[in-house]
Tab-separated table of C-alpha atoms in Angstrom:
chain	number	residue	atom	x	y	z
N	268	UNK	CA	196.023	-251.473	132.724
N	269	UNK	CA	194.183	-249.390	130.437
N	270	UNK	CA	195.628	-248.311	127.498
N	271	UNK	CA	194.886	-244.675	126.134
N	272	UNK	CA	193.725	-244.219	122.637
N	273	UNK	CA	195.029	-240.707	120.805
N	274	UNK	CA	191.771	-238.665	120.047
N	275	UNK	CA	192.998	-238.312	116.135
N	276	UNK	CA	193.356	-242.390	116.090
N	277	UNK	CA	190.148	-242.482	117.400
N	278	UNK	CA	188.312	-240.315	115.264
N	279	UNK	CA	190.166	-242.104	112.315
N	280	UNK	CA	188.386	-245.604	113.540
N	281	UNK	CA	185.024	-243.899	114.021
N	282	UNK	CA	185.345	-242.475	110.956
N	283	UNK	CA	186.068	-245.896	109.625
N	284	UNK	CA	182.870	-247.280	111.515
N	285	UNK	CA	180.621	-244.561	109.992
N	286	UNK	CA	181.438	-245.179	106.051
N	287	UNK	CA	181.058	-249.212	107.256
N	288	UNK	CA	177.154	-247.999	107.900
N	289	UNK	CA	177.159	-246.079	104.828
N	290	UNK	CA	177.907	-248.597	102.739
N	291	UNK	CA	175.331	-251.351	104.998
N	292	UNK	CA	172.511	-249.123	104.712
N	293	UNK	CA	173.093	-248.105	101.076
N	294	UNK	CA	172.898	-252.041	100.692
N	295	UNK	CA	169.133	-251.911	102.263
N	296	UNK	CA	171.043	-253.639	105.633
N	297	UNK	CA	169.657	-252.586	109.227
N	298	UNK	CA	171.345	-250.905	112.320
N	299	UNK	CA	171.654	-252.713	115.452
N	300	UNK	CA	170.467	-250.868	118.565
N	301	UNK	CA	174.149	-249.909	119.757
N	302	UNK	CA	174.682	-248.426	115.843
N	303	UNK	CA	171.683	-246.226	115.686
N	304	UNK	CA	172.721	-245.316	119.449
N	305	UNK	CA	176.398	-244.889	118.640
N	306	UNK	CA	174.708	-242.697	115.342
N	307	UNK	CA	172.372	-240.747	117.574
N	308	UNK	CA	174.948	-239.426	119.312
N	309	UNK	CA	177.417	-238.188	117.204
N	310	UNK	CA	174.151	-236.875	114.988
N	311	UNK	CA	173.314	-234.712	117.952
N	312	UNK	CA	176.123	-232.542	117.701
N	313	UNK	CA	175.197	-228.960	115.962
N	314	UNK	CA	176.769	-226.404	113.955
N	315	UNK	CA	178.250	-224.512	116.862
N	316	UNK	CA	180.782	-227.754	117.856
N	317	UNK	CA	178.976	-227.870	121.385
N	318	UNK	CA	178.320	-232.006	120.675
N	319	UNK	CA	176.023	-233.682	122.848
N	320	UNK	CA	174.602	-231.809	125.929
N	321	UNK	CA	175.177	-234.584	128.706
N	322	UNK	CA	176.651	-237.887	129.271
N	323	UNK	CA	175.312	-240.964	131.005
N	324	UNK	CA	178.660	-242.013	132.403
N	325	UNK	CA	182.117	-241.284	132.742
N	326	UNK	CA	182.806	-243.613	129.614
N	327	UNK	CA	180.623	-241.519	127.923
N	328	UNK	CA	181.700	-238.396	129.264
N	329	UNK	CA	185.404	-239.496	128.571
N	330	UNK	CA	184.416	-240.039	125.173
N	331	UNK	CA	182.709	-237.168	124.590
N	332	UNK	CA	185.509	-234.709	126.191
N	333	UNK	CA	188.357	-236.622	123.891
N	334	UNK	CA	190.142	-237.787	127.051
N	335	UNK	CA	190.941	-240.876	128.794
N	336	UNK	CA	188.731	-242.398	131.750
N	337	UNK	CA	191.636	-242.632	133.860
N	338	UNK	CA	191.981	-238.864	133.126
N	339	UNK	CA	188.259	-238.323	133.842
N	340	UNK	CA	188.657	-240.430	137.285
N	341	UNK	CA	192.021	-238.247	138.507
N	342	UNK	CA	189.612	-235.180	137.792
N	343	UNK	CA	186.507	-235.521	139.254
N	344	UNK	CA	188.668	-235.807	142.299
N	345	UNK	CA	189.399	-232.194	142.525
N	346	UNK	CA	186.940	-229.978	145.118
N	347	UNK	CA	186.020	-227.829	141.726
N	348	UNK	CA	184.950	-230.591	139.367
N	349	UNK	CA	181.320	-230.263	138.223
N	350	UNK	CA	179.383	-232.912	139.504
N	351	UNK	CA	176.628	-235.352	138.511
N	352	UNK	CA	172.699	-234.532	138.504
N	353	UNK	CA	170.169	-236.196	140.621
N	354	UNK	CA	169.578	-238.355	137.622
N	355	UNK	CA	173.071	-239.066	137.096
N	356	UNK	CA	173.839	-237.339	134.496
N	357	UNK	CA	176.960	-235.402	133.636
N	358	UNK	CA	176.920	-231.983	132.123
N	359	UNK	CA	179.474	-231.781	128.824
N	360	UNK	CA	179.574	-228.153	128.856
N	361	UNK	CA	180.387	-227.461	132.539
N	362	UNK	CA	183.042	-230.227	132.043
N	363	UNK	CA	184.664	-228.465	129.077
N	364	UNK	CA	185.112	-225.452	131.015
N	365	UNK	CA	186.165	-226.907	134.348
N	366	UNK	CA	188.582	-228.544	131.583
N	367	UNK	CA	189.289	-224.709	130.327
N	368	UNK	CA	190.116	-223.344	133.933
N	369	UNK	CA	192.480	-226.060	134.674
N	370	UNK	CA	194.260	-225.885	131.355
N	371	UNK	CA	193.632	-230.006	130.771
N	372	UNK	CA	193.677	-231.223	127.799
N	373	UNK	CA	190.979	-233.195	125.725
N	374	UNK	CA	189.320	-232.716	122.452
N	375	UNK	CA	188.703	-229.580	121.008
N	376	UNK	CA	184.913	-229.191	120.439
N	377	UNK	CA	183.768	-228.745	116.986
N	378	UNK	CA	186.729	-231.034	115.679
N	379	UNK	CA	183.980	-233.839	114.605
N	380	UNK	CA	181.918	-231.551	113.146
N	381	UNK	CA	182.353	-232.943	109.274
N	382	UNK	CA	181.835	-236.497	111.255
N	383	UNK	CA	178.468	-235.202	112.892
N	384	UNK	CA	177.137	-233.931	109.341
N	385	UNK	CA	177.934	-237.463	107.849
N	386	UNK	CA	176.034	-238.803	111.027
N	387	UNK	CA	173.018	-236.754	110.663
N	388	UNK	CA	172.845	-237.477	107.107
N	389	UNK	CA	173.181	-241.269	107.545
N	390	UNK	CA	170.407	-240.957	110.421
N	391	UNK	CA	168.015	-239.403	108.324
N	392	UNK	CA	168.397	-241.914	105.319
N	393	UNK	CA	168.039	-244.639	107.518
N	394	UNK	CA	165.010	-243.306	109.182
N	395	UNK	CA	163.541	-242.327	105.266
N	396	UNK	CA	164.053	-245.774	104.213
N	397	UNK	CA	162.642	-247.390	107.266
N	398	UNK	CA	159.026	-245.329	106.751
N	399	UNK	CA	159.155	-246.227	103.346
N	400	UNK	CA	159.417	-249.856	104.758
N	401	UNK	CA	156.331	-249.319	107.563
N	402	UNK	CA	154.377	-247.391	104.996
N	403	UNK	CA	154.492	-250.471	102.347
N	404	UNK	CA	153.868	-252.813	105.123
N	405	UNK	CA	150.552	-250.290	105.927
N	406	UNK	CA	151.703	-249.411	108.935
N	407	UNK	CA	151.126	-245.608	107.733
N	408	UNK	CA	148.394	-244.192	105.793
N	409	UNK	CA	148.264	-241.047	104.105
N	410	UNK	CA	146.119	-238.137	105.551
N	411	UNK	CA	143.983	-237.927	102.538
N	412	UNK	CA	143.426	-241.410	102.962
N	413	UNK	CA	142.504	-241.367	106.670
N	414	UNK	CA	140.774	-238.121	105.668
N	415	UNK	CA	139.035	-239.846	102.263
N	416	UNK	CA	137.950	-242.860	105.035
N	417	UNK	CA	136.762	-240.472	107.559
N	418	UNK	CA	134.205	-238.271	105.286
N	419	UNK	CA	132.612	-241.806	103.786
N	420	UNK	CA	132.082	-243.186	107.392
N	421	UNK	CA	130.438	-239.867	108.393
N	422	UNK	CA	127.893	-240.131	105.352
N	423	UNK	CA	127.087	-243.568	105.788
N	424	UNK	CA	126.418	-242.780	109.049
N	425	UNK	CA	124.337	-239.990	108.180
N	426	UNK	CA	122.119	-241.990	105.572
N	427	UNK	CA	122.045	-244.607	108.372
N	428	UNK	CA	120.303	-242.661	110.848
N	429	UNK	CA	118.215	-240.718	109.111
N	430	UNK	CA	117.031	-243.783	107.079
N	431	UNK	CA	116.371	-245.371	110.420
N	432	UNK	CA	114.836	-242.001	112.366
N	433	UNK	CA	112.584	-240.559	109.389
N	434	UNK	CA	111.362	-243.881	107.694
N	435	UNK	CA	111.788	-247.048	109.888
N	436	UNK	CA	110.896	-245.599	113.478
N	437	UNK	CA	108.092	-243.170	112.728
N	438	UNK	CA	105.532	-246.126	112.536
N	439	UNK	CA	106.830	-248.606	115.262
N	440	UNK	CA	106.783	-245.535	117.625
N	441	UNK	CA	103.562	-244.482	116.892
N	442	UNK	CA	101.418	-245.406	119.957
N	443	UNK	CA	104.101	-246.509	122.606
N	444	UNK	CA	104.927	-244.334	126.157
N	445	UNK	CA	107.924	-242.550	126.712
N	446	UNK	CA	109.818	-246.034	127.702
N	447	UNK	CA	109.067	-247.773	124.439
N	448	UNK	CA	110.025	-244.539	122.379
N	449	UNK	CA	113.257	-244.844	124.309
N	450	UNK	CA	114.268	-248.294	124.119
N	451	UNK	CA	113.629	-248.421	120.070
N	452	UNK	CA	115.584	-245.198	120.036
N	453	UNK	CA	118.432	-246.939	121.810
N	454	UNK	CA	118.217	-249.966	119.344
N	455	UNK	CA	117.981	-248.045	116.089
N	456	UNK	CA	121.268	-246.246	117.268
N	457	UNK	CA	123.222	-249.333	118.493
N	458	UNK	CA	121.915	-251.180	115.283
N	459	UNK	CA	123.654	-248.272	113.266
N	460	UNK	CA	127.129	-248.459	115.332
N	461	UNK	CA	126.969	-252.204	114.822
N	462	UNK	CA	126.999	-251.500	110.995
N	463	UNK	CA	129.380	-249.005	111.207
N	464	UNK	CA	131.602	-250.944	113.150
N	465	UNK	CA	131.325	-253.872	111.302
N	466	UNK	CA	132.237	-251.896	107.961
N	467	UNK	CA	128.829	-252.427	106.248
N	468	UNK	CA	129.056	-255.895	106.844
């Protein structure tokens, strides 16, 4: 049998969960996937209390409405009770006011709103500290660099081909057809990409 868990007690505990991933993170420790999940979602509630938008399940949904699953299962019984999407989602908000209409009782929204700002903060630290982390490893570049990069490839390209199209060619084209041209066109140009591509090499 299923025991129900007071929304207040429950807060308390997530509550309790959330400073334990303060205090990991501030200690350079990583999130498992069900953390940053668990993080995501009670970061996705705004300023106005509405909390997330949708749930993937009646656990969820349960969760997110403050009441119990075996209360969720007794309501979506009713002829009236909103029901899932095509994709199987459940909509929070029509929930709440089906809730509203029926005068049953659940969380109040906007109750974890102090919790959601702790959330969102914690999300973004985490996510600051792990570019930091793929930046040192070079995973990132800056765009000056990329755009430092780009500009030198383009003028070593251009010294390349001019090089190759106003001193080199001129003579070994002089007296060949329109083939020959071609061909030492073709390998003056794929002799340049080859350096290019090689880095200078």
């Amino acid at each position: 049998m299923e025991s129900s868990l007071p929304p207040d007690l429950a807060r308390k505990l997530l509550n309790k969960d959330l400073a334990n991933l303060v205090q990991r993170v501030h200690k350079g420790g990583k999130l498992t996937r069900t953390e940053r999940s668990m993080l995501q979602n009670l970061a996705s509630s705004r300023a106005g209390g509405t909390g997330p938008a949708f749930a993937r399940n009646f656990v969820e949904l349960a969760e997110f409405l403050g009441a119990t699953r075996q209360s969720i299962t007794t309501w979506k019984k009713r002829k009236d009770a909103p029901q899932s999407a095509a994709n199987g989602l459940h909509d929070v908000a029509a929930w709440r006011e089906f809730m509203k209409r029926h005068d049953l009782k659940g969380a109040e929204p906007g109750t974890d709103f102090d919790t959601a700002l702790r959330a969102r903060k914690l999300l973004a630290e985490v996510e600051e500290r792990e570019l930091k982390v793929a930046v040192r490893k070079g995973l990132y570049v800056t765009v000056e660099e990329v755009r430092r990069t780009w500009t030198t490839q383009i003028g070593r390209a251009t010294a390349l081909l001019r090089n190759k199209f106003e001193s080199e060619l001129p003579p070994i084209l002089s007296g060949l057809d329109a083939t020959g041209i071609q061909e030492e066109c073709r390998k003056a140009i794929d002799e340049v990409l080859t350096i290019l591509h090689e880095g200078g090499k």
